[in-house]
Amino acid sequence: MKAISGKLALLIICVFASSKSQATVGFYNLSISPGDNLIADQFDNSPNNTLDNVLTTGVAAGSTFSQWDPAANGLLPLSTYNGSSWSIDYAFGPNGVGGVLNSPSNTTVTFAGSVVNLNAFGTNLVYTFTPPARGPGTYLLGLAAPLSGATFQEIVGRAPNIGDSVSSLDGSTQIYTTTTFNGLVWNNGTPSLAVGQADFFTLVAAPEPTMIALAGAGAATLLIFRRRNSQAR
């Protein structure tokens, strides 16, 4: 679980209180560049998390949105925003699943809603969500709570395997950067997602013992046997 300073969290999170109820709500503003932007909705909204309910404030008319289909390894058909509604009312999430927003211009999009997957312990907020198990494949994911500095393990739910990679998009340049885990470190920087950001996570199966490793173990056993045999003489 991840603990975060209450001061940092309060930049985007506040408590709404009334005589009848109390709920933790928040908002964040995302700077959107012309072209593709990988985004995630990190709140829970009533009555649902569909585009028409959560992705309209600040969205430029003519924008398109698509969700990633990990089973087909591709994007679903584009939904187009006409200035008031989306042609396909996709639903975000749940829990950090992202999408691709293509904007015709620079804009700032606002997300707001109920904060999920965070519990308050003293002055800290602790991230409590356990991601579902995901098999090998490519997924478009963000963190399931509005916190910055999200790590691979917090998003995927496990430590990286050799060959796992994360691809992030710089909206201002429209250039993707990929970093791959080599067993010790990430070869192009450790993944860390900002609030509202989604990245492509390409996951591989956990490696099995290789023939080289088995051969090495066999050679070591043979060497020990030869040494003992020589000493016996």
mmCIF file with all atom_site columns, C-alpha atoms in Angstrom:
data_model
loop_
_atom_site.group_PDB
_atom_site.id
_atom_site.type_symbol
_atom_site.label_atom_id
_atom_site.label_alt_id
_atom_site.label_comp_id
_atom_site.label_asym_id
_atom_site.label_entity_id
_atom_site.label_seq_id
_atom_site.pdbx_PDB_ins_code
_atom_site.Cartn_x
_atom_site.Cartn_y
_atom_site.Cartn_z
_atom_site.occupancy
_atom_site.B_iso_or_equiv
_atom_site.pdbx_formal_charge
_atom_site.auth_seq_id
_atom_site.auth_comp_id
_atom_site.auth_asym_id
_atom_site.auth_atom_id
_atom_site.pdbx_PDB_model_num
ATOM 1   C CA . MET A 1 1   ? 0.000   0.000   0.000   1.00 0.00 ? 1   MET A CA 1
ATOM 2   C CA . LYS A 1 2   ? 1.160   3.512   -0.757  1.00 0.00 ? 2   LYS A CA 1
ATOM 3   C CA . ALA A 1 3   ? 0.993   6.332   1.783   1.00 0.00 ? 3   ALA A CA 1
ATOM 4   C CA . ILE A 1 4   ? 0.951   9.913   0.552   1.00 0.00 ? 4   ILE A CA 1
ATOM 5   C CA . SER A 1 5   ? 1.245   13.187  2.422   1.00 0.00 ? 5   SER A CA 1
ATOM 6   C CA . GLY A 1 6   ? -2.087  14.748  3.279   1.00 0.00 ? 6   GLY A CA 1
ATOM 7   C CA . LYS A 1 7   ? -0.870  18.146  2.014   1.00 0.00 ? 7   LYS A CA 1
ATOM 8   C CA . LEU A 1 8   ? -0.194  16.798  -1.478  1.00 0.00 ? 8   LEU A CA 1
ATOM 9   C CA . ALA A 1 9   ? -3.489  14.969  -1.609  1.00 0.00 ? 9   ALA A CA 1
ATOM 10  C CA . LEU A 1 10  ? -5.427  18.045  -0.533  1.00 0.00 ? 10  LEU A CA 1
ATOM 11  C CA . LEU A 1 11  ? -4.352  19.817  -3.717  1.00 0.00 ? 11  LEU A CA 1
ATOM 12  C CA . ILE A 1 12  ? -6.914  17.686  -5.530  1.00 0.00 ? 12  ILE A CA 1
ATOM 13  C CA . ILE A 1 13  ? -9.017  16.122  -2.802  1.00 0.00 ? 13  ILE A CA 1
ATOM 14  C CA . CYS A 1 14  ? -11.419 17.728  -0.379  1.00 0.00 ? 14  CYS A CA 1
ATOM 15  C CA . VAL A 1 15  ? -14.167 16.584  1.973   1.00 0.00 ? 15  VAL A CA 1
ATOM 16  C CA . PHE A 1 16  ? -17.712 17.623  1.221   1.00 0.00 ? 16  PHE A CA 1
ATOM 17  C CA . ALA A 1 17  ? -19.872 17.652  4.331   1.00 0.00 ? 17  ALA A CA 1
ATOM 18  C CA . SER A 1 18  ? -23.549 18.304  4.824   1.00 0.00 ? 18  SER A CA 1
ATOM 19  C CA . SER A 1 19  ? -26.003 17.761  7.644   1.00 0.00 ? 19  SER A CA 1
ATOM 20  C CA . LYS A 1 20  ? -27.021 14.430  6.093   1.00 0.00 ? 20  LYS A CA 1
ATOM 21  C CA . SER A 1 21  ? -23.871 12.956  4.594   1.00 0.00 ? 21  SER A CA 1
ATOM 22  C CA . GLN A 1 22  ? -20.151 13.188  4.201   1.00 0.00 ? 22  GLN A CA 1
ATOM 23  C CA . ALA A 1 23  ? -18.168 12.078  1.156   1.00 0.00 ? 23  ALA A CA 1
ATOM 24  C CA . THR A 1 24  ? -14.645 12.451  -0.129  1.00 0.00 ? 24  THR A CA 1
ATOM 25  C CA . VAL A 1 25  ? -14.684 14.184  -3.478  1.00 0.00 ? 25  VAL A CA 1
ATOM 26  C CA . GLY A 1 26  ? -12.045 15.748  -5.667  1.00 0.00 ? 26  GLY A CA 1
ATOM 27  C CA . PHE A 1 27  ? -11.070 17.017  -9.074  1.00 0.00 ? 27  PHE A CA 1
ATOM 28  C CA . TYR A 1 28  ? -8.061  17.374  -11.339 1.00 0.00 ? 28  TYR A CA 1
ATOM 29  C CA . ASN A 1 29  ? -7.358  19.369  -14.475 1.00 0.00 ? 29  ASN A CA 1
ATOM 30  C CA . LEU A 1 30  ? -5.571  17.704  -17.390 1.00 0.00 ? 30  LEU A CA 1
ATOM 31  C CA . SER A 1 31  ? -3.700  19.726  -20.000 1.00 0.00 ? 31  SER A CA 1
ATOM 32  C CA . ILE A 1 32  ? -4.627  18.215  -23.363 1.00 0.00 ? 32  ILE A CA 1
ATOM 33  C CA . SER A 1 33  ? -2.418  18.644  -26.432 1.00 0.00 ? 33  SER A CA 1
ATOM 34  C CA . PRO A 1 34  ? -3.463  18.567  -30.083 1.00 0.00 ? 34  PRO A CA 1
ATOM 35  C CA . GLY A 1 35  ? -3.352  14.938  -31.193 1.00 0.00 ? 35  GLY A CA 1
ATOM 36  C CA . ASP A 1 36  ? -3.458  11.837  -29.022 1.00 0.00 ? 36  ASP A CA 1
ATOM 37  C CA . ASN A 1 37  ? -3.460  11.918  -25.217 1.00 0.00 ? 37  ASN A CA 1
ATOM 38  C CA . LEU A 1 38  ? -3.432  8.832   -22.968 1.00 0.00 ? 38  LEU A CA 1
ATOM 39  C CA . ILE A 1 39  ? -5.789  9.570   -20.076 1.00 0.00 ? 39  ILE A CA 1
ATOM 40  C CA . ALA A 1 40  ? -7.581  7.870   -17.191 1.00 0.00 ? 40  ALA A CA 1
ATOM 41  C CA . ASP A 1 41  ? -10.566 8.777   -15.038 1.00 0.00 ? 41  ASP A CA 1
ATOM 42  C CA . GLN A 1 42  ? -9.528  8.156   -11.424 1.00 0.00 ? 42  GLN A CA 1
ATOM 43  C CA . PHE A 1 43  ? -12.864 8.904   -9.751  1.00 0.00 ? 43  PHE A CA 1
ATOM 44  C CA . ASP A 1 44  ? -16.156 7.126   -9.250  1.00 0.00 ? 44  ASP A CA 1
ATOM 45  C CA . ASN A 1 45  ? -19.160 9.028   -10.544 1.00 0.00 ? 45  ASN A CA 1
ATOM 46  C CA . SER A 1 46  ? -22.894 8.792   -10.171 1.00 0.00 ? 46  SER A CA 1
ATOM 47  C CA . PRO A 1 47  ? -24.780 7.341   -11.949 1.00 0.00 ? 47  PRO A CA 1
ATOM 48  C CA . ASN A 1 48  ? -21.890 5.964   -14.047 1.00 0.00 ? 48  ASN A CA 1
ATOM 49  C CA . ASN A 1 49  ? -18.478 6.699   -15.570 1.00 0.00 ? 49  ASN A CA 1
ATOM 50  C CA . THR A 1 50  ? -19.632 7.069   -19.158 1.00 0.00 ? 50  THR A CA 1
ATOM 51  C CA . LEU A 1 51  ? -18.111 9.733   -21.425 1.00 0.00 ? 51  LEU A CA 1
ATOM 52  C CA . ASP A 1 52  ? -21.274 11.837  -21.432 1.00 0.00 ? 52  ASP A CA 1
ATOM 53  C CA . ASN A 1 53  ? -21.170 11.908  -17.635 1.00 0.00 ? 53  ASN A CA 1
ATOM 54  C CA . VAL A 1 54  ? -17.453 12.470  -16.959 1.00 0.00 ? 54  VAL A CA 1
ATOM 55  C CA . LEU A 1 55  ? -15.703 13.738  -20.103 1.00 0.00 ? 55  LEU A CA 1
ATOM 56  C CA . THR A 1 56  ? -17.321 16.944  -21.324 1.00 0.00 ? 56  THR A CA 1
ATOM 57  C CA . THR A 1 57  ? -15.896 19.821  -19.267 1.00 0.00 ? 57  THR A CA 1
ATOM 58  C CA . GLY A 1 58  ? -13.226 21.499  -21.381 1.00 0.00 ? 58  GLY A CA 1
ATOM 59  C CA . VAL A 1 59  ? -13.342 18.947  -24.200 1.00 0.00 ? 59  VAL A CA 1
ATOM 60  C CA . ALA A 1 60  ? -12.962 20.531  -27.647 1.00 0.00 ? 60  ALA A CA 1
ATOM 61  C CA . ALA A 1 61  ? -15.694 19.851  -30.181 1.00 0.00 ? 61  ALA A CA 1
ATOM 62  C CA . GLY A 1 62  ? -14.446 17.419  -32.807 1.00 0.00 ? 62  GLY A CA 1
ATOM 63  C CA . SER A 1 63  ? -12.394 15.435  -30.270 1.00 0.00 ? 63  SER A CA 1
ATOM 64  C CA . THR A 1 64  ? -12.416 11.657  -30.538 1.00 0.00 ? 64  THR A CA 1
ATOM 65  C CA . PHE A 1 65  ? -12.033 8.981   -27.897 1.00 0.00 ? 65  PHE A CA 1
ATOM 66  C CA . SER A 1 66  ? -11.325 5.280   -28.035 1.00 0.00 ? 66  SER A CA 1
ATOM 67  C CA . GLN A 1 67  ? -10.817 2.501   -25.556 1.00 0.00 ? 67  GLN A CA 1
ATOM 68  C CA . TRP A 1 68  ? -8.115  -0.143  -25.878 1.00 0.00 ? 68  TRP A CA 1
ATOM 69  C CA . ASP A 1 69  ? -9.256  -3.741  -26.387 1.00 0.00 ? 69  ASP A CA 1
ATOM 70  C CA . PRO A 1 70  ? -6.515  -5.985  -24.933 1.00 0.00 ? 70  PRO A CA 1
ATOM 71  C CA . ALA A 1 71  ? -8.155  -9.118  -26.337 1.00 0.00 ? 71  ALA A CA 1
ATOM 72  C CA . ALA A 1 72  ? -8.028  -7.774  -29.909 1.00 0.00 ? 72  ALA A CA 1
ATOM 73  C CA . ASN A 1 73  ? -4.792  -5.841  -29.240 1.00 0.00 ? 73  ASN A CA 1
ATOM 74  C CA . GLY A 1 74  ? -6.225  -2.705  -30.799 1.00 0.00 ? 74  GLY A CA 1
ATOM 75  C CA . LEU A 1 75  ? -8.439  0.331   -30.334 1.00 0.00 ? 75  LEU A CA 1
ATOM 76  C CA . LEU A 1 76  ? -12.217 0.144   -30.438 1.00 0.00 ? 76  LEU A CA 1
ATOM 77  C CA . PRO A 1 77  ? -14.169 2.322   -32.932 1.00 0.00 ? 77  PRO A CA 1
ATOM 78  C CA . LEU A 1 78  ? -13.803 6.058   -32.426 1.00 0.00 ? 78  LEU A CA 1
ATOM 79  C CA . SER A 1 79  ? -16.388 8.064   -30.498 1.00 0.00 ? 79  SER A CA 1
ATOM 80  C CA . THR A 1 80  ? -16.715 11.716  -31.607 1.00 0.00 ? 80  THR A CA 1
ATOM 81  C CA . TYR A 1 81  ? -17.643 14.667  -29.395 1.00 0.00 ? 81  TYR A CA 1
ATOM 82  C CA . ASN A 1 82  ? -19.999 17.197  -31.036 1.00 0.00 ? 82  ASN A CA 1
ATOM 83  C CA . GLY A 1 83  ? -19.718 19.824  -28.304 1.00 0.00 ? 83  GLY A CA 1
ATOM 84  C CA . SER A 1 84  ? -22.390 18.353  -26.045 1.00 0.00 ? 84  SER A CA 1
ATOM 85  C CA . SER A 1 85  ? -22.326 14.546  -26.306 1.00 0.00 ? 85  SER A CA 1
ATOM 86  C CA . TRP A 1 86  ? -20.319 11.573  -27.600 1.00 0.00 ? 86  TRP A CA 1
ATOM 87  C CA . SER A 1 87  ? -21.377 9.434   -30.554 1.00 0.00 ? 87  SER A CA 1
ATOM 88  C CA . ILE A 1 88  ? -20.416 6.261   -28.628 1.00 0.00 ? 88  ILE A CA 1
ATOM 89  C CA . ASP A 1 89  ? -20.896 6.619   -24.899 1.00 0.00 ? 89  ASP A CA 1
ATOM 90  C CA . TYR A 1 90  ? -17.996 4.475   -23.721 1.00 0.00 ? 90  TYR A CA 1
ATOM 91  C CA . ALA A 1 91  ? -17.544 3.927   -19.994 1.00 0.00 ? 91  ALA A CA 1
ATOM 92  C CA . PHE A 1 92  ? -14.237 4.613   -18.294 1.00 0.00 ? 92  PHE A CA 1
ATOM 93  C CA . GLY A 1 93  ? -12.685 2.042   -16.077 1.00 0.00 ? 93  GLY A CA 1
ATOM 94  C CA . PRO A 1 94  ? -13.358 0.666   -13.723 1.00 0.00 ? 94  PRO A CA 1
ATOM 95  C CA . ASN A 1 95  ? -10.324 1.253   -11.591 1.00 0.00 ? 95  ASN A CA 1
ATOM 96  C CA . GLY A 1 96  ? -7.867  3.121   -13.753 1.00 0.00 ? 96  GLY A CA 1
ATOM 97  C CA . VAL A 1 97  ? -8.440  1.617   -17.199 1.00 0.00 ? 97  VAL A CA 1
ATOM 98  C CA . GLY A 1 98  ? -7.557  4.383   -19.638 1.00 0.00 ? 98  GLY A CA 1
ATOM 99  C CA . GLY A 1 99  ? -8.388  5.595   -23.110 1.00 0.00 ? 99  GLY A CA 1
ATOM 100 C CA . VAL A 1 100 ? -7.013  7.636   -26.009 1.00 0.00 ? 100 VAL A CA 1
ATOM 101 C CA . LEU A 1 101 ? -8.370  11.171  -26.336 1.00 0.00 ? 101 LEU A CA 1
ATOM 102 C CA . ASN A 1 102 ? -7.528  12.893  -29.627 1.00 0.00 ? 102 ASN A CA 1
ATOM 103 C CA . SER A 1 103 ? -8.053  16.659  -29.505 1.00 0.00 ? 103 SER A CA 1
ATOM 104 C CA . PRO A 1 104 ? -8.004  19.151  -32.398 1.00 0.00 ? 104 PRO A CA 1
ATOM 105 C CA . SER A 1 105 ? -6.547  21.869  -30.133 1.00 0.00 ? 105 SER A CA 1
ATOM 106 C CA . ASN A 1 106 ? -4.932  22.652  -26.813 1.00 0.00 ? 106 ASN A CA 1
ATOM 107 C CA . THR A 1 107 ? -7.439  22.555  -23.983 1.00 0.00 ? 107 THR A CA 1
ATOM 108 C CA . THR A 1 108 ? -7.831  21.734  -20.300 1.00 0.00 ? 108 THR A CA 1
ATOM 109 C CA . VAL A 1 109 ? -10.177 18.925  -19.325 1.00 0.00 ? 109 VAL A CA 1
ATOM 110 C CA . THR A 1 110 ? -11.585 18.640  -15.807 1.00 0.00 ? 110 THR A CA 1
ATOM 111 C CA . PHE A 1 111 ? -12.392 15.379  -14.068 1.00 0.00 ? 111 PHE A CA 1
ATOM 112 C CA . ALA A 1 112 ? -14.361 15.366  -10.820 1.00 0.00 ? 112 ALA A CA 1
ATOM 113 C CA . GLY A 1 113 ? -16.061 12.793  -8.648  1.00 0.00 ? 113 GLY A CA 1
ATOM 114 C CA . SER A 1 114 ? -15.883 10.624  -5.568  1.00 0.00 ? 114 SER A CA 1
ATOM 115 C CA . VAL A 1 115 ? -12.419 9.503   -4.489  1.00 0.00 ? 115 VAL A CA 1
ATOM 116 C CA . VAL A 1 116 ? -12.007 5.717   -4.385  1.00 0.00 ? 116 VAL A CA 1
ATOM 117 C CA . ASN A 1 117 ? -9.277  3.332   -3.198  1.00 0.00 ? 117 ASN A CA 1
ATOM 118 C CA . LEU A 1 118 ? -7.877  5.763   -0.612  1.00 0.00 ? 118 LEU A CA 1
ATOM 119 C CA . ASN A 1 119 ? -8.199  5.457   3.154   1.00 0.00 ? 119 ASN A CA 1
ATOM 120 C CA . ALA A 1 120 ? -7.187  8.107   5.642   1.00 0.00 ? 120 ALA A CA 1
ATOM 121 C CA . PHE A 1 121 ? -4.784  7.101   8.413   1.00 0.00 ? 121 PHE A CA 1
ATOM 122 C CA . GLY A 1 122 ? -3.830  10.104  10.505  1.00 0.00 ? 122 GLY A CA 1
ATOM 123 C CA . THR A 1 123 ? -2.234  12.674  8.206   1.00 0.00 ? 123 THR A CA 1
ATOM 124 C CA . ASN A 1 124 ? -1.708  10.148  5.399   1.00 0.00 ? 124 ASN A CA 1
ATOM 125 C CA . LEU A 1 125 ? -3.892  8.758   2.666   1.00 0.00 ? 125 LEU A CA 1
ATOM 126 C CA . VAL A 1 126 ? -3.153  5.115   1.883   1.00 0.00 ? 126 VAL A CA 1
ATOM 127 C CA . TYR A 1 127 ? -3.750  3.533   -1.512  1.00 0.00 ? 127 TYR A CA 1
ATOM 128 C CA . THR A 1 128 ? -5.642  0.279   -0.932  1.00 0.00 ? 128 THR A CA 1
ATOM 129 C CA . PHE A 1 129 ? -6.650  -1.080  -4.345  1.00 0.00 ? 129 PHE A CA 1
ATOM 130 C CA . THR A 1 130 ? -5.417  -4.503  -5.487  1.00 0.00 ? 130 THR A CA 1
ATOM 131 C CA . PRO A 1 131 ? -5.392  -4.684  -9.306  1.00 0.00 ? 131 PRO A CA 1
ATOM 132 C CA . PRO A 1 132 ? -6.953  -7.728  -10.966 1.00 0.00 ? 132 PRO A CA 1
ATOM 133 C CA . ALA A 1 133 ? -4.641  -10.443 -12.292 1.00 0.00 ? 133 ALA A CA 1
ATOM 134 C CA . ARG A 1 134 ? -3.794  -9.799  -15.934 1.00 0.00 ? 134 ARG A CA 1
ATOM 135 C CA . GLY A 1 135 ? -2.290  -12.290 -18.347 1.00 0.00 ? 135 GLY A CA 1
ATOM 136 C CA . PRO A 1 136 ? 0.312   -11.563 -21.022 1.00 0.00 ? 136 PRO A CA 1
ATOM 137 C CA . GLY A 1 137 ? -0.746  -8.810  -23.412 1.00 0.00 ? 137 GLY A CA 1
ATOM 138 C CA . THR A 1 138 ? -0.941  -5.034  -23.819 1.00 0.00 ? 138 THR A CA 1
ATOM 139 C CA . TYR A 1 139 ? -3.154  -2.896  -21.578 1.00 0.00 ? 139 TYR A CA 1
ATOM 140 C CA . LEU A 1 140 ? -3.834  0.838   -21.342 1.00 0.00 ? 140 LEU A CA 1
ATOM 141 C CA . LEU A 1 141 ? -3.820  1.612   -17.628 1.00 0.00 ? 141 LEU A CA 1
ATOM 142 C CA . GLY A 1 142 ? -3.581  4.372   -15.058 1.00 0.00 ? 142 GLY A CA 1
ATOM 143 C CA . LEU A 1 143 ? -3.698  4.280   -11.281 1.00 0.00 ? 143 LEU A CA 1
ATOM 144 C CA . ALA A 1 144 ? -7.086  3.596   -9.699  1.00 0.00 ? 144 ALA A CA 1
ATOM 145 C CA . ALA A 1 145 ? -6.874  6.759   -7.541  1.00 0.00 ? 145 ALA A CA 1
ATOM 146 C CA . PRO A 1 146 ? -5.927  10.414  -8.144  1.00 0.00 ? 146 PRO A CA 1
ATOM 147 C CA . LEU A 1 147 ? -2.313  10.235  -6.910  1.00 0.00 ? 147 LEU A CA 1
ATOM 148 C CA . SER A 1 148 ? 0.914   11.180  -8.653  1.00 0.00 ? 148 SER A CA 1
ATOM 149 C CA . GLY A 1 149 ? 4.038   9.035   -8.953  1.00 0.00 ? 149 GLY A CA 1
ATOM 150 C CA . ALA A 1 150 ? 2.177   5.772   -9.574  1.00 0.00 ? 150 ALA A CA 1
ATOM 151 C CA . THR A 1 151 ? 4.518   2.788   -9.885  1.00 0.00 ? 151 THR A CA 1
ATOM 152 C CA . PHE A 1 152 ? 4.400   -0.315  -12.067 1.00 0.00 ? 152 PHE A CA 1
ATOM 153 C CA . GLN A 1 153 ? 3.540   -2.572  -9.138  1.00 0.00 ? 153 GLN A CA 1
ATOM 154 C CA . GLU A 1 154 ? 0.723   -0.327  -7.901  1.00 0.00 ? 154 GLU A CA 1
ATOM 155 C CA . ILE A 1 155 ? -0.888  -0.346  -11.340 1.00 0.00 ? 155 ILE A CA 1
ATOM 156 C CA . VAL A 1 156 ? -0.246  -3.955  -12.397 1.00 0.00 ? 156 VAL A CA 1
ATOM 157 C CA . GLY A 1 157 ? -0.386  -5.591  -8.970  1.00 0.00 ? 157 GLY A CA 1
ATOM 158 C CA . ARG A 1 158 ? 2.927   -7.431  -9.164  1.00 0.00 ? 158 ARG A CA 1
ATOM 159 C CA . ALA A 1 159 ? 6.636   -6.817  -9.559  1.00 0.00 ? 159 ALA A CA 1
ATOM 160 C CA . PRO A 1 160 ? 7.827   -6.576  -13.180 1.00 0.00 ? 160 PRO A CA 1
ATOM 161 C CA . ASN A 1 161 ? 8.910   -9.668  -15.083 1.00 0.00 ? 161 ASN A CA 1
ATOM 162 C CA . ILE A 1 162 ? 11.900  -9.655  -17.407 1.00 0.00 ? 162 ILE A CA 1
ATOM 163 C CA . GLY A 1 163 ? 10.617  -8.256  -20.697 1.00 0.00 ? 163 GLY A CA 1
ATOM 164 C CA . ASP A 1 164 ? 7.692   -6.250  -19.288 1.00 0.00 ? 164 ASP A CA 1
ATOM 165 C CA . SER A 1 165 ? 7.579   -2.793  -20.873 1.00 0.00 ? 165 SER A CA 1
ATOM 166 C CA . VAL A 1 166 ? 5.755   0.501   -20.411 1.00 0.00 ? 166 VAL A CA 1
ATOM 167 C CA . SER A 1 167 ? 5.155   2.982   -23.246 1.00 0.00 ? 167 SER A CA 1
ATOM 168 C CA . SER A 1 168 ? 4.212   6.575   -22.421 1.00 0.00 ? 168 SER A CA 1
ATOM 169 C CA . LEU A 1 169 ? 3.157   9.322   -24.809 1.00 0.00 ? 169 LEU A CA 1
ATOM 170 C CA . ASP A 1 170 ? 4.386   12.908  -24.713 1.00 0.00 ? 170 ASP A CA 1
ATOM 171 C CA . GLY A 1 171 ? 1.313   14.756  -25.918 1.00 0.00 ? 171 GLY A CA 1
ATOM 172 C CA . SER A 1 172 ? 3.258   17.896  -26.826 1.00 0.00 ? 172 SER A CA 1
ATOM 173 C CA . THR A 1 173 ? 5.563   16.022  -29.227 1.00 0.00 ? 173 THR A CA 1
ATOM 174 C CA . GLN A 1 174 ? 3.337   13.012  -30.017 1.00 0.00 ? 174 GLN A CA 1
ATOM 175 C CA . ILE A 1 175 ? 6.360   10.788  -29.393 1.00 0.00 ? 175 ILE A CA 1
ATOM 176 C CA . TYR A 1 176 ? 6.186   7.495   -27.508 1.00 0.00 ? 176 TYR A CA 1
ATOM 177 C CA . THR A 1 177 ? 8.936   6.442   -25.107 1.00 0.00 ? 177 THR A CA 1
ATOM 178 C CA . THR A 1 178 ? 9.278   2.809   -24.053 1.00 0.00 ? 178 THR A CA 1
ATOM 179 C CA . THR A 1 179 ? 11.134  1.422   -21.071 1.00 0.00 ? 179 THR A CA 1
ATOM 180 C CA . THR A 1 180 ? 11.712  -2.321  -20.582 1.00 0.00 ? 180 THR A CA 1
ATOM 181 C CA . PHE A 1 181 ? 12.603  -4.279  -17.444 1.00 0.00 ? 181 PHE A CA 1
ATOM 182 C CA . ASN A 1 182 ? 15.775  -6.339  -17.922 1.00 0.00 ? 182 ASN A CA 1
ATOM 183 C CA . GLY A 1 183 ? 15.615  -8.220  -14.651 1.00 0.00 ? 183 GLY A CA 1
ATOM 184 C CA . LEU A 1 184 ? 17.517  -5.652  -12.628 1.00 0.00 ? 184 LEU A CA 1
ATOM 185 C CA . VAL A 1 185 ? 16.486  -2.177  -13.813 1.00 0.00 ? 185 VAL A CA 1
ATOM 186 C CA . TRP A 1 186 ? 14.325  -0.416  -16.389 1.00 0.00 ? 186 TRP A CA 1
ATOM 187 C CA . ASN A 1 187 ? 16.494  0.338   -19.441 1.00 0.00 ? 187 ASN A CA 1
ATOM 188 C CA . ASN A 1 188 ? 14.932  3.737   -20.146 1.00 0.00 ? 188 ASN A CA 1
ATOM 189 C CA . GLY A 1 189 ? 13.876  5.027   -16.750 1.00 0.00 ? 189 GLY A CA 1
ATOM 190 C CA . THR A 1 190 ? 11.558  3.705   -14.045 1.00 0.00 ? 190 THR A CA 1
ATOM 191 C CA . PRO A 1 191 ? 7.858   4.108   -14.962 1.00 0.00 ? 191 PRO A CA 1
ATOM 192 C CA . SER A 1 192 ? 5.981   6.705   -12.907 1.00 0.00 ? 192 SER A CA 1
ATOM 193 C CA . LEU A 1 193 ? 2.544   7.991   -13.862 1.00 0.00 ? 193 LEU A CA 1
ATOM 194 C CA . ALA A 1 194 ? 1.089   11.386  -13.063 1.00 0.00 ? 194 ALA A CA 1
ATOM 195 C CA . VAL A 1 195 ? -2.475  12.135  -12.013 1.00 0.00 ? 195 VAL A CA 1
ATOM 196 C CA . GLY A 1 196 ? -4.878  11.399  -14.856 1.00 0.00 ? 196 GLY A CA 1
ATOM 197 C CA . GLN A 1 197 ? -2.192  9.737   -16.980 1.00 0.00 ? 197 GLN A CA 1
ATOM 198 C CA . ALA A 1 198 ? -2.445  6.312   -18.627 1.00 0.00 ? 198 ALA A CA 1
ATOM 199 C CA . ASP A 1 199 ? 0.354   4.306   -20.265 1.00 0.00 ? 199 ASP A CA 1
ATOM 200 C CA . PHE A 1 200 ? 0.524   1.191   -22.381 1.00 0.00 ? 200 PHE A CA 1
ATOM 201 C CA . PHE A 1 201 ? 1.696   -1.763  -20.272 1.00 0.00 ? 201 PHE A CA 1
ATOM 202 C CA . THR A 1 202 ? 2.944   -4.763  -22.237 1.00 0.00 ? 202 THR A CA 1
ATOM 203 C CA . LEU A 1 203 ? 3.095   -7.729  -19.877 1.00 0.00 ? 203 LEU A CA 1
ATOM 204 C CA . VAL A 1 204 ? 4.891   -11.012 -20.465 1.00 0.00 ? 204 VAL A CA 1
ATOM 205 C CA . ALA A 1 205 ? 4.577   -14.346 -18.721 1.00 0.00 ? 205 ALA A CA 1
ATOM 206 C CA . ALA A 1 206 ? 6.827   -15.065 -15.762 1.00 0.00 ? 206 ALA A CA 1
ATOM 207 C CA . PRO A 1 207 ? 10.018  -16.654 -17.151 1.00 0.00 ? 207 PRO A CA 1
ATOM 208 C CA . GLU A 1 208 ? 10.621  -20.353 -16.659 1.00 0.00 ? 208 GLU A CA 1
ATOM 209 C CA . PRO A 1 209 ? 14.103  -21.818 -16.053 1.00 0.00 ? 209 PRO A CA 1
ATOM 210 C CA . THR A 1 210 ? 16.004  -21.572 -19.324 1.00 0.00 ? 210 THR A CA 1
ATOM 211 C CA . MET A 1 211 ? 18.075  -24.289 -20.941 1.00 0.00 ? 211 MET A CA 1
ATOM 212 C CA . ILE A 1 212 ? 21.142  -22.141 -20.315 1.00 0.00 ? 212 ILE A CA 1
ATOM 213 C CA . ALA A 1 213 ? 20.368  -21.971 -16.605 1.00 0.00 ? 213 ALA A CA 1
ATOM 214 C CA . LEU A 1 214 ? 19.748  -25.724 -16.477 1.00 0.00 ? 214 LEU A CA 1
ATOM 215 C CA . ALA A 1 215 ? 22.949  -26.386 -18.370 1.00 0.00 ? 215 ALA A CA 1
ATOM 216 C CA . GLY A 1 216 ? 24.832  -24.160 -15.943 1.00 0.00 ? 216 GLY A CA 1
ATOM 217 C CA . ALA A 1 217 ? 23.386  -26.035 -12.980 1.00 0.00 ? 217 ALA A CA 1
ATOM 218 C CA . GLY A 1 218 ? 24.344  -29.342 -14.610 1.00 0.00 ? 218 GLY A CA 1
ATOM 219 C CA . ALA A 1 219 ? 27.913  -28.167 -15.238 1.00 0.00 ? 219 ALA A CA 1
ATOM 220 C CA . ALA A 1 220 ? 28.265  -27.068 -11.607 1.00 0.00 ? 220 ALA A CA 1
ATOM 221 C CA . THR A 1 221 ? 27.040  -30.464 -10.388 1.00 0.00 ? 221 THR A CA 1
ATOM 222 C CA . LEU A 1 222 ? 29.507  -32.248 -12.691 1.00 0.00 ? 222 LEU A CA 1
ATOM 223 C CA . LEU A 1 223 ? 32.373  -30.086 -11.440 1.00 0.00 ? 223 LEU A CA 1
ATOM 224 C CA . ILE A 1 224 ? 31.529  -30.917 -7.804  1.00 0.00 ? 224 ILE A CA 1
ATOM 225 C CA . PHE A 1 225 ? 31.370  -34.621 -8.680  1.00 0.00 ? 225 PHE A CA 1
ATOM 226 C CA . ARG A 1 226 ? 34.778  -34.501 -10.378 1.00 0.00 ? 226 ARG A CA 1
ATOM 227 C CA . ARG A 1 227 ? 36.352  -32.705 -7.433  1.00 0.00 ? 227 ARG A CA 1
ATOM 228 C CA . ARG A 1 228 ? 35.007  -35.261 -4.968  1.00 0.00 ? 228 ARG A CA 1
ATOM 229 C CA . ASN A 1 229 ? 36.101  -38.125 -7.206  1.00 0.00 ? 229 ASN A CA 1
ATOM 230 C CA . SER A 1 230 ? 39.631  -36.669 -7.443  1.00 0.00 ? 230 SER A CA 1
ATOM 231 C CA . GLN A 1 231 ? 39.860  -36.241 -3.686  1.00 0.00 ? 231 GLN A CA 1
ATOM 232 C CA . ALA A 1 232 ? 38.739  -39.855 -3.150  1.00 0.00 ? 232 ALA A CA 1
ATOM 233 C CA . ARG A 1 233 ? 41.740  -41.074 -5.108  1.00 0.00 ? 233 ARG A CA 1
#
